[in-house]
Coordinates of C-alpha atoms in Angstrom, one line a residue:
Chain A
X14 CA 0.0 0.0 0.0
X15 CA 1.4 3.4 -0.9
X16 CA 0.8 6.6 1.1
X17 CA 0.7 8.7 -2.5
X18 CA -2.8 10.7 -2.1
X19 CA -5.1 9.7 -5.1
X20 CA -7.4 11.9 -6.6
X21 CA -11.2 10.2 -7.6
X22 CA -12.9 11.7 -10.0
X23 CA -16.7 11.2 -10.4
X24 CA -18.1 11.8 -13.3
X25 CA -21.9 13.4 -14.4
X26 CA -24.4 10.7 -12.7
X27 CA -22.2 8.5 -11.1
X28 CA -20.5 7.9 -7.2
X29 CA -18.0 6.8 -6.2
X30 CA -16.2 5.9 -2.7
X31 CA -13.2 6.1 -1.0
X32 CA -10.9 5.6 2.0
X33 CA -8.2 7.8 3.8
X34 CA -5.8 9.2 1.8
X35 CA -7.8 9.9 -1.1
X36 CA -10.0 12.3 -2.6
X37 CA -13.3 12.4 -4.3
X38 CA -13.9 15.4 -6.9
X39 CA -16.4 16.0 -9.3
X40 CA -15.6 19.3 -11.7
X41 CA -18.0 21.4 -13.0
X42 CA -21.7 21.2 -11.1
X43 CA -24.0 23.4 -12.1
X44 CA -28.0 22.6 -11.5
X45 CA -26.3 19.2 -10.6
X46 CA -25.5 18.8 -7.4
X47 CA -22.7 16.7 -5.5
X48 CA -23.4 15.2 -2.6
X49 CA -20.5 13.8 -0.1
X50 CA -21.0 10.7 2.9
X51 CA -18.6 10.5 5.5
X52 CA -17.6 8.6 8.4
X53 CA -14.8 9.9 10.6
X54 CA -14.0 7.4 12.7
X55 CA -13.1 4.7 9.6
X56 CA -11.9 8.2 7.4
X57 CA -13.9 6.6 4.6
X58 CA -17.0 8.0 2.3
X59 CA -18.7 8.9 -1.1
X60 CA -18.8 11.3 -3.4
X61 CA -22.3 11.4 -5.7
X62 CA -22.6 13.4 -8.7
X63 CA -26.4 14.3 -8.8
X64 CA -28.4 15.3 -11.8
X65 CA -32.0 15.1 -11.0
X66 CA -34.6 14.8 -7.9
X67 CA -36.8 11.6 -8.1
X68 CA -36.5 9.1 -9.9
X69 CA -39.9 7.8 -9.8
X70 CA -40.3 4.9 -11.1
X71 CA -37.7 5.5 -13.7
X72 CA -34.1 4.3 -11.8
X73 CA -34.0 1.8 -14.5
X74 CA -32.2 3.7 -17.0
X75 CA -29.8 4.4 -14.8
X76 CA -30.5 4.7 -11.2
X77 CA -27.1 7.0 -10.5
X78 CA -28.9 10.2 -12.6
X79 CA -31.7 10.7 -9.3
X80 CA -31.0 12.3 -5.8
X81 CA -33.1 9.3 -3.9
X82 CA -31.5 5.9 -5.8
X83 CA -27.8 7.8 -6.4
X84 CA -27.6 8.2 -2.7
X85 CA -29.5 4.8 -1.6
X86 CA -27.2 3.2 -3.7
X87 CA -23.8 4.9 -2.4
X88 CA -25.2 4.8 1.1
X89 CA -25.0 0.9 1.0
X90 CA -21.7 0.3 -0.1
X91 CA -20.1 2.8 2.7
X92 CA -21.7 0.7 5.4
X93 CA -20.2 -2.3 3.0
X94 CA -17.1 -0.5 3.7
X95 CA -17.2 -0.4 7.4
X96 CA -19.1 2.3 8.1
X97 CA -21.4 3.0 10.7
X98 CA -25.0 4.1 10.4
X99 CA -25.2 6.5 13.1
X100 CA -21.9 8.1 12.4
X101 CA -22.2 8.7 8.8
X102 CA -22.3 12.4 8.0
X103 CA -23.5 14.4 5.0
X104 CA -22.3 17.9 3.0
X105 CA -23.4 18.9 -0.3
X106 CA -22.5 21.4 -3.1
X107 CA -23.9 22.8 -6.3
X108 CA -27.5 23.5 -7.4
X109 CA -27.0 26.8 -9.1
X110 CA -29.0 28.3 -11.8
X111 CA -27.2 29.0 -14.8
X112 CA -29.5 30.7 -17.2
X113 CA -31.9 33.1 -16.9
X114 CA -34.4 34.0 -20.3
X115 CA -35.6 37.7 -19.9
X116 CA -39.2 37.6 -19.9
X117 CA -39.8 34.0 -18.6
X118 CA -40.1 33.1 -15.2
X119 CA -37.9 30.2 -13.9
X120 CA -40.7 27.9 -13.9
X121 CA -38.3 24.9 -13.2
X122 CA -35.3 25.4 -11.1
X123 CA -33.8 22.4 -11.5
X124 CA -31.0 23.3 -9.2
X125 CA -33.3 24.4 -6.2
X126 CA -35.4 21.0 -6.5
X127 CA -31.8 18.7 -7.0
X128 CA -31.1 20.2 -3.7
X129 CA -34.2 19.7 -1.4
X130 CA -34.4 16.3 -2.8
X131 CA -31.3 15.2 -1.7
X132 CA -31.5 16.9 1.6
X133 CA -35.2 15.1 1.6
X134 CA -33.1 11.8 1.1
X135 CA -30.5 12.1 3.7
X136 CA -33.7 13.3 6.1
X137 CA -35.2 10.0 5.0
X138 CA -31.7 7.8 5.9
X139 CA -31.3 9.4 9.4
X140 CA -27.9 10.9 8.1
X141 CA -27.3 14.7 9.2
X142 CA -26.4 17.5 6.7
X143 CA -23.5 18.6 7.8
X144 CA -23.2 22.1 5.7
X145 CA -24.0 22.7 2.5
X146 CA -23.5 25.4 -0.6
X147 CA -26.1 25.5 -2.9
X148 CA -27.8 27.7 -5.2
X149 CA -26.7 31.1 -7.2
X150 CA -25.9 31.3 -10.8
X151 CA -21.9 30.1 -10.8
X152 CA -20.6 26.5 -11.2
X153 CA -18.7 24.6 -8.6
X154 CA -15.8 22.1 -8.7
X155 CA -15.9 20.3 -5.3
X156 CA -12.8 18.1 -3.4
X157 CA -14.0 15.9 -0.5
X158 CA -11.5 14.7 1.6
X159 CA -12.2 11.1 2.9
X160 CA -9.6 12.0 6.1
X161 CA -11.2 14.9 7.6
X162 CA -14.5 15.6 6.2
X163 CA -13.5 18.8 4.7
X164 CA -15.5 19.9 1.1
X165 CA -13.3 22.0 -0.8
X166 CA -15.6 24.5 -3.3
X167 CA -13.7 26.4 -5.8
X168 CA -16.2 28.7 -8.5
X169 CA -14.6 30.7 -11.1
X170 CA -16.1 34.3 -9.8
X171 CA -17.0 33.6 -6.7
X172 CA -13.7 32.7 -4.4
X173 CA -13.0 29.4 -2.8
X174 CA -14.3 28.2 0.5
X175 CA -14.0 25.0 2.7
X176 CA -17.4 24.1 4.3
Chain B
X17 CA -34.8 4.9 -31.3
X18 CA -31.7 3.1 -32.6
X19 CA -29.4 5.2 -34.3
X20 CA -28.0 4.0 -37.3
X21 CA -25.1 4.3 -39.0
X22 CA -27.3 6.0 -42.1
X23 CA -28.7 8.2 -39.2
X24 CA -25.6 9.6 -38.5
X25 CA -24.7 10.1 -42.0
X26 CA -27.6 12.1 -42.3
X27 CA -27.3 13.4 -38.9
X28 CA -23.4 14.6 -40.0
X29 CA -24.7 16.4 -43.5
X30 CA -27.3 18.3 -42.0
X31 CA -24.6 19.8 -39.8
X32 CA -22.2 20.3 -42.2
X33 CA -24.6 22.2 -44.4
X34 CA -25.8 24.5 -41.0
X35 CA -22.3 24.8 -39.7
X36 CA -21.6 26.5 -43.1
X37 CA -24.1 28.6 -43.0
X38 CA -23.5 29.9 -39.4
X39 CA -19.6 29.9 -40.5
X40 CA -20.3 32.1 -43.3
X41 CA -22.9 34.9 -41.1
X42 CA -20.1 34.8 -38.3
X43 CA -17.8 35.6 -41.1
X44 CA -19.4 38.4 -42.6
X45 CA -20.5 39.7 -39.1
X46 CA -17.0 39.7 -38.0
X47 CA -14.9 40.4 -41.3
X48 CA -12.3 38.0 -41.1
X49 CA -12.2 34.1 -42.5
X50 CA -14.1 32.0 -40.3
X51 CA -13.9 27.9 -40.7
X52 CA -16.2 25.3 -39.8
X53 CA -14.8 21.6 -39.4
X54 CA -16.6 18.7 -41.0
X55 CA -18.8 18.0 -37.9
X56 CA -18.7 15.3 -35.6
X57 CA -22.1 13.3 -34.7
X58 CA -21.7 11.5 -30.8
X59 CA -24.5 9.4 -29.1
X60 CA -22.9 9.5 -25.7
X61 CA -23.0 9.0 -22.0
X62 CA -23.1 11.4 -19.2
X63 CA -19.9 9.8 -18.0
X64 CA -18.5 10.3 -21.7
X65 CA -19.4 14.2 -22.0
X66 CA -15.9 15.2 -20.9
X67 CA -14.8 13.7 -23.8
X68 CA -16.8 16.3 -26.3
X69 CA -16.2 19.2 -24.3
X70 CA -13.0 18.9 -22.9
X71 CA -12.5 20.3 -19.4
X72 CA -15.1 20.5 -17.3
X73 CA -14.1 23.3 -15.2
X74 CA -12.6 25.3 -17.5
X75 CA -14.0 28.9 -17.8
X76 CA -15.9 29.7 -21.0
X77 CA -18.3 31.9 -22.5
X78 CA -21.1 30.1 -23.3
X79 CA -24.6 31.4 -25.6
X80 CA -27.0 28.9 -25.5
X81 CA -30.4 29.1 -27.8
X82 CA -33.0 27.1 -28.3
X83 CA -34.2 26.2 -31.7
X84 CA -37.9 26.3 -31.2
X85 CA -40.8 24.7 -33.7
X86 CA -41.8 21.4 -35.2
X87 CA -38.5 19.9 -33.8
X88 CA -36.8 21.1 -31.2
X89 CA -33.5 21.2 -29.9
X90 CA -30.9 23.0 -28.3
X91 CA -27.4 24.8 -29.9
X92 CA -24.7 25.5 -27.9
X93 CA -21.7 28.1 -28.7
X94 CA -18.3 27.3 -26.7
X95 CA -15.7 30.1 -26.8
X96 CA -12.6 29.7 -24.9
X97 CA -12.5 33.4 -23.0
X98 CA -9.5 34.3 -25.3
X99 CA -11.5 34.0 -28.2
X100 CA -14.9 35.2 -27.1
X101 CA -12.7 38.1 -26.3
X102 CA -11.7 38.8 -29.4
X103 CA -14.6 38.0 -31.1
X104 CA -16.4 40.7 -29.2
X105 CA -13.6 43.7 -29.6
X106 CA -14.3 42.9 -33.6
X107 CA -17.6 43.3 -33.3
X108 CA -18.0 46.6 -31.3
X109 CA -14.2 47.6 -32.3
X110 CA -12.8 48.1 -29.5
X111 CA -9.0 48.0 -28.6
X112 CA -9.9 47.3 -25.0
X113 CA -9.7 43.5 -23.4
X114 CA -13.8 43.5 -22.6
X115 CA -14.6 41.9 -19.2
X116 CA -16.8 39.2 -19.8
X117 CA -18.6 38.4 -16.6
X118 CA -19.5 42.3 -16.2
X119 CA -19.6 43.9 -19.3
X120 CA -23.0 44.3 -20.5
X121 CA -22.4 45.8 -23.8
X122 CA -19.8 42.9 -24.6
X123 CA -22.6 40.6 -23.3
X124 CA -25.1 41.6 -25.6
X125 CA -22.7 41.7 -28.7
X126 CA -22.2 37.5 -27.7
X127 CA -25.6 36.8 -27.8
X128 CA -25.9 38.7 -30.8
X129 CA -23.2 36.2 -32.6
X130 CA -25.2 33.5 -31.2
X131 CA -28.8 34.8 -32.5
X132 CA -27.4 35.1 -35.9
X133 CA -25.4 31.7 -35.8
X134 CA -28.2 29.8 -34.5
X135 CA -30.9 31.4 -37.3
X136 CA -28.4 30.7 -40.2
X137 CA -28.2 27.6 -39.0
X138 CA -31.7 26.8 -38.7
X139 CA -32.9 28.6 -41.8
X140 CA -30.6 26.0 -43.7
X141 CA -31.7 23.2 -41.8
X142 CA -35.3 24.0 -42.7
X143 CA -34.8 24.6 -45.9
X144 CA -33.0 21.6 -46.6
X145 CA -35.4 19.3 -44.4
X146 CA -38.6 21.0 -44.7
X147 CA -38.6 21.3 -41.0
X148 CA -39.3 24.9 -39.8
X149 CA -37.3 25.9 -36.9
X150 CA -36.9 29.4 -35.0
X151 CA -34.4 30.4 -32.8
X152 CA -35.7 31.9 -29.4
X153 CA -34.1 34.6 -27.3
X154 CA -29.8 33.8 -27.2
X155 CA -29.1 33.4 -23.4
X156 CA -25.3 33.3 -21.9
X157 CA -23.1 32.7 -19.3
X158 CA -19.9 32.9 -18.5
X159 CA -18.4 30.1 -15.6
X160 CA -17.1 26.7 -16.3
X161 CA -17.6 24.4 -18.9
X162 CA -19.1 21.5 -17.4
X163 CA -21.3 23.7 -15.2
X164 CA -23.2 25.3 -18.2
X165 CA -23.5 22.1 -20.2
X166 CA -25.5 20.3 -17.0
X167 CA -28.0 22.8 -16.9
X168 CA -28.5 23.0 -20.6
X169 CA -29.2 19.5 -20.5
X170 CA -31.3 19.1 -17.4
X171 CA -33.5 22.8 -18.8
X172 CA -36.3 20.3 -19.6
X173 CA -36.6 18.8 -16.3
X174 CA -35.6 15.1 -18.0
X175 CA -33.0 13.7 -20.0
X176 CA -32.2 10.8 -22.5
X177 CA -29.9 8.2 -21.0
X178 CA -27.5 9.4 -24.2
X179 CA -27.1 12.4 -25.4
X180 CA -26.8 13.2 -29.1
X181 CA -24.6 16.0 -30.1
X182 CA -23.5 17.2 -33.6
X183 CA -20.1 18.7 -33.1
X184 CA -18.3 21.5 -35.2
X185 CA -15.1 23.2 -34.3
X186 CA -14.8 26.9 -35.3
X187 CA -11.5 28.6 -36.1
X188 CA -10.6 31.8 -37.4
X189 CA -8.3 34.2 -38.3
X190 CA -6.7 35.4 -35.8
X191 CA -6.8 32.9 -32.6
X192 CA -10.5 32.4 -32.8
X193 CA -11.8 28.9 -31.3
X194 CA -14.8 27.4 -30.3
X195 CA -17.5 24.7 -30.6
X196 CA -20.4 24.6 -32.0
X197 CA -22.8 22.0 -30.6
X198 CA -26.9 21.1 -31.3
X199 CA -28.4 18.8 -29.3
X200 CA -31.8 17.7 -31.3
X201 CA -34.6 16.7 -28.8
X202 CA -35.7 12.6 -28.5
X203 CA -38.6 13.5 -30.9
X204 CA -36.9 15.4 -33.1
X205 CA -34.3 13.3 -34.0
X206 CA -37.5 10.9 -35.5
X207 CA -38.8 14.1 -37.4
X208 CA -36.0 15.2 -39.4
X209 CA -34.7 12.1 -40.3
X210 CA -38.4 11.3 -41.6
X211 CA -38.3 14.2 -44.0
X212 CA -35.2 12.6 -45.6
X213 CA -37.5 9.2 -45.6
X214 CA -35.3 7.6 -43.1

């Protein structure tokens, strides 16, 4: 086993997890929204790279598109890797509105609904939401680091924060 | 539907012949020689879209508008700051670097290059599928890459598990760059290859 720190990257609807030293990124979120698991103790977790609420009915195209079955799905393979139920913790990133049309109302904000449904999710799983940074009209690139629980968000015009 | 290889045939020569078309406008708008590549058709994953847009957190200037009638899609412009840059100081002549995110006049004179893109494209789609399309109002944003593209795709509320893209890459004279990318709707897709009896 090296020490050598490896960088995950999670691509548009898909998750992925890891253990200490490595971190989960996912570049570029805009409505999308990434959504992070931790556990501290075992310094292991999961990065999900969210593109839409529900998936009602419809997971079967491809389950790791919706906020409820992405984060079922990763939920269940960081208590496969050791982690603990009540100990898992939650942050999440992104949701931003890109585009506005002049003269139409927003009638769907994707971003606003990708958030409150994976909040509604982690509400639903008993797992707290730790902090979170969601919403405006910039893009995000996100680093989660498996070790400490830190979320890394870097936007283009907007500075860079740690939450 | 299944995409054929005849689909993308097709799919590929009804972009070449509206890549022209918008190459030629953005020509004449800008006075200067303006190519168009031979464009690229790509049924791809989510997973894959790095792959046609290259970096997904690289900053761009991005005018997005949507091709509006009997089949709907979506066209996409890409320019690399740099070039939107230049594109813009050509078209209000100006000697001055514009600032993108800010600037409203430099703003408006992007959309403006989309607008007429996006209509010369779609007036030589129509006219060679019998189709009639209209461009609605040109909308852009300036941020990353990656970050513009999800929300283009998710505007609808749902998505295709793959995503169709015909692909054109833009250069000019000097250091212009970008991409050019239209996105036909599920639907779509069935209506214009229908009026080539496909």
């Amino acid at each position: 086993m090296s020490n050598t720190v490896k960088v995950i990257n999670v691509g548009m609807a898909d998750y992925k997890t890891a253990s200490t030293p490595d971190i989960l990124m996912t570049a570029g979120l805009g409505s999308c929204v990434g959504v992070c698991l931790h556990d501290p103790l075992q310094k292991i977790g999961g990065m999900a790279h969210i593109m839409l609420p529900k998936a009602n009915g419809k997971a079967g195209d491809n389950p790791f598109k919706y906020a409820d079955t992405a984060i079922a799905l990763m939920f269940k393979e960081v208590l496969a890797l050791g982690g603990k139920r009540g100990r898992l913790r939650a942050k999440m990133a992104g949701g931003a509105q890109m585009f506005s049309f002049p003269g139409k109302p927003p009638v769907l904000k994707i971003g606003d609904r990708n958030a409150e449904a994976v909040a509604d999710e982690l509400k639903r799983l008993g797992i707290p939401l730790l902090s979170s940074d969601t919403g405006g009209s910039f893009g995000r690139t996100i680093h989660f680091d498996v070790s400490t629980g830190e979320l890394r968000v870097r936007t283009i015009s907007h500075g860079e924060k740690i939450i | 539907m299944e995409i054929s290889q005849i689909h993308l045939d097709v799919l590929r020569e009804i972009g070449n012949i509206g890549s022209g078309h918008a190459a030629t406008a953005l020509s004449t708008l800008l006075q200067r020689r303006i190519a168009m590549s031979v464009p690229e058709v790509w049924a791809v994953s989510f997973q894959e879209m790095a792959g046609v847009i290259g970096q997904m957190d690289e900053p761009q200037a991005v005018i997005y508008v949507k091709a509006e009638g009997e089949a709907p899609g979506k066209a996409v412009f890409f320019f690399p700051l740099e070039s939107a840059e230049i594109v813009v100081q050509a078209l209000i002549q100006s000697g001055e670097t514009p600032d993108l995110y800010a600037d409203e006049l430099a703003q408006s004179a992007l959309k403006e290059v989309g607008n007429i893109m996006v209509s010369s494209f779609l007036i030589a789609l129509a006219q060679f599928s019998g189709v009639p399309l209209h461009p609605s109002v040109p909308a852009l944003a300036v941020d990353m890459a990656g970050a513009i593209l999800d929300a283009i795709l998710l505007e609808e509320g749902t998505l295709d598990e793959q995503v169709l893209f015909i692909d054109t890459q833009i250069s000019g004279i000097p250091q212009i760059e970008g991409q050019f990318i239209f996105l036909p709707e599920a639907g779509s897709l069935h209506k214009l290859l229908g009026a080539f009896g496909l």
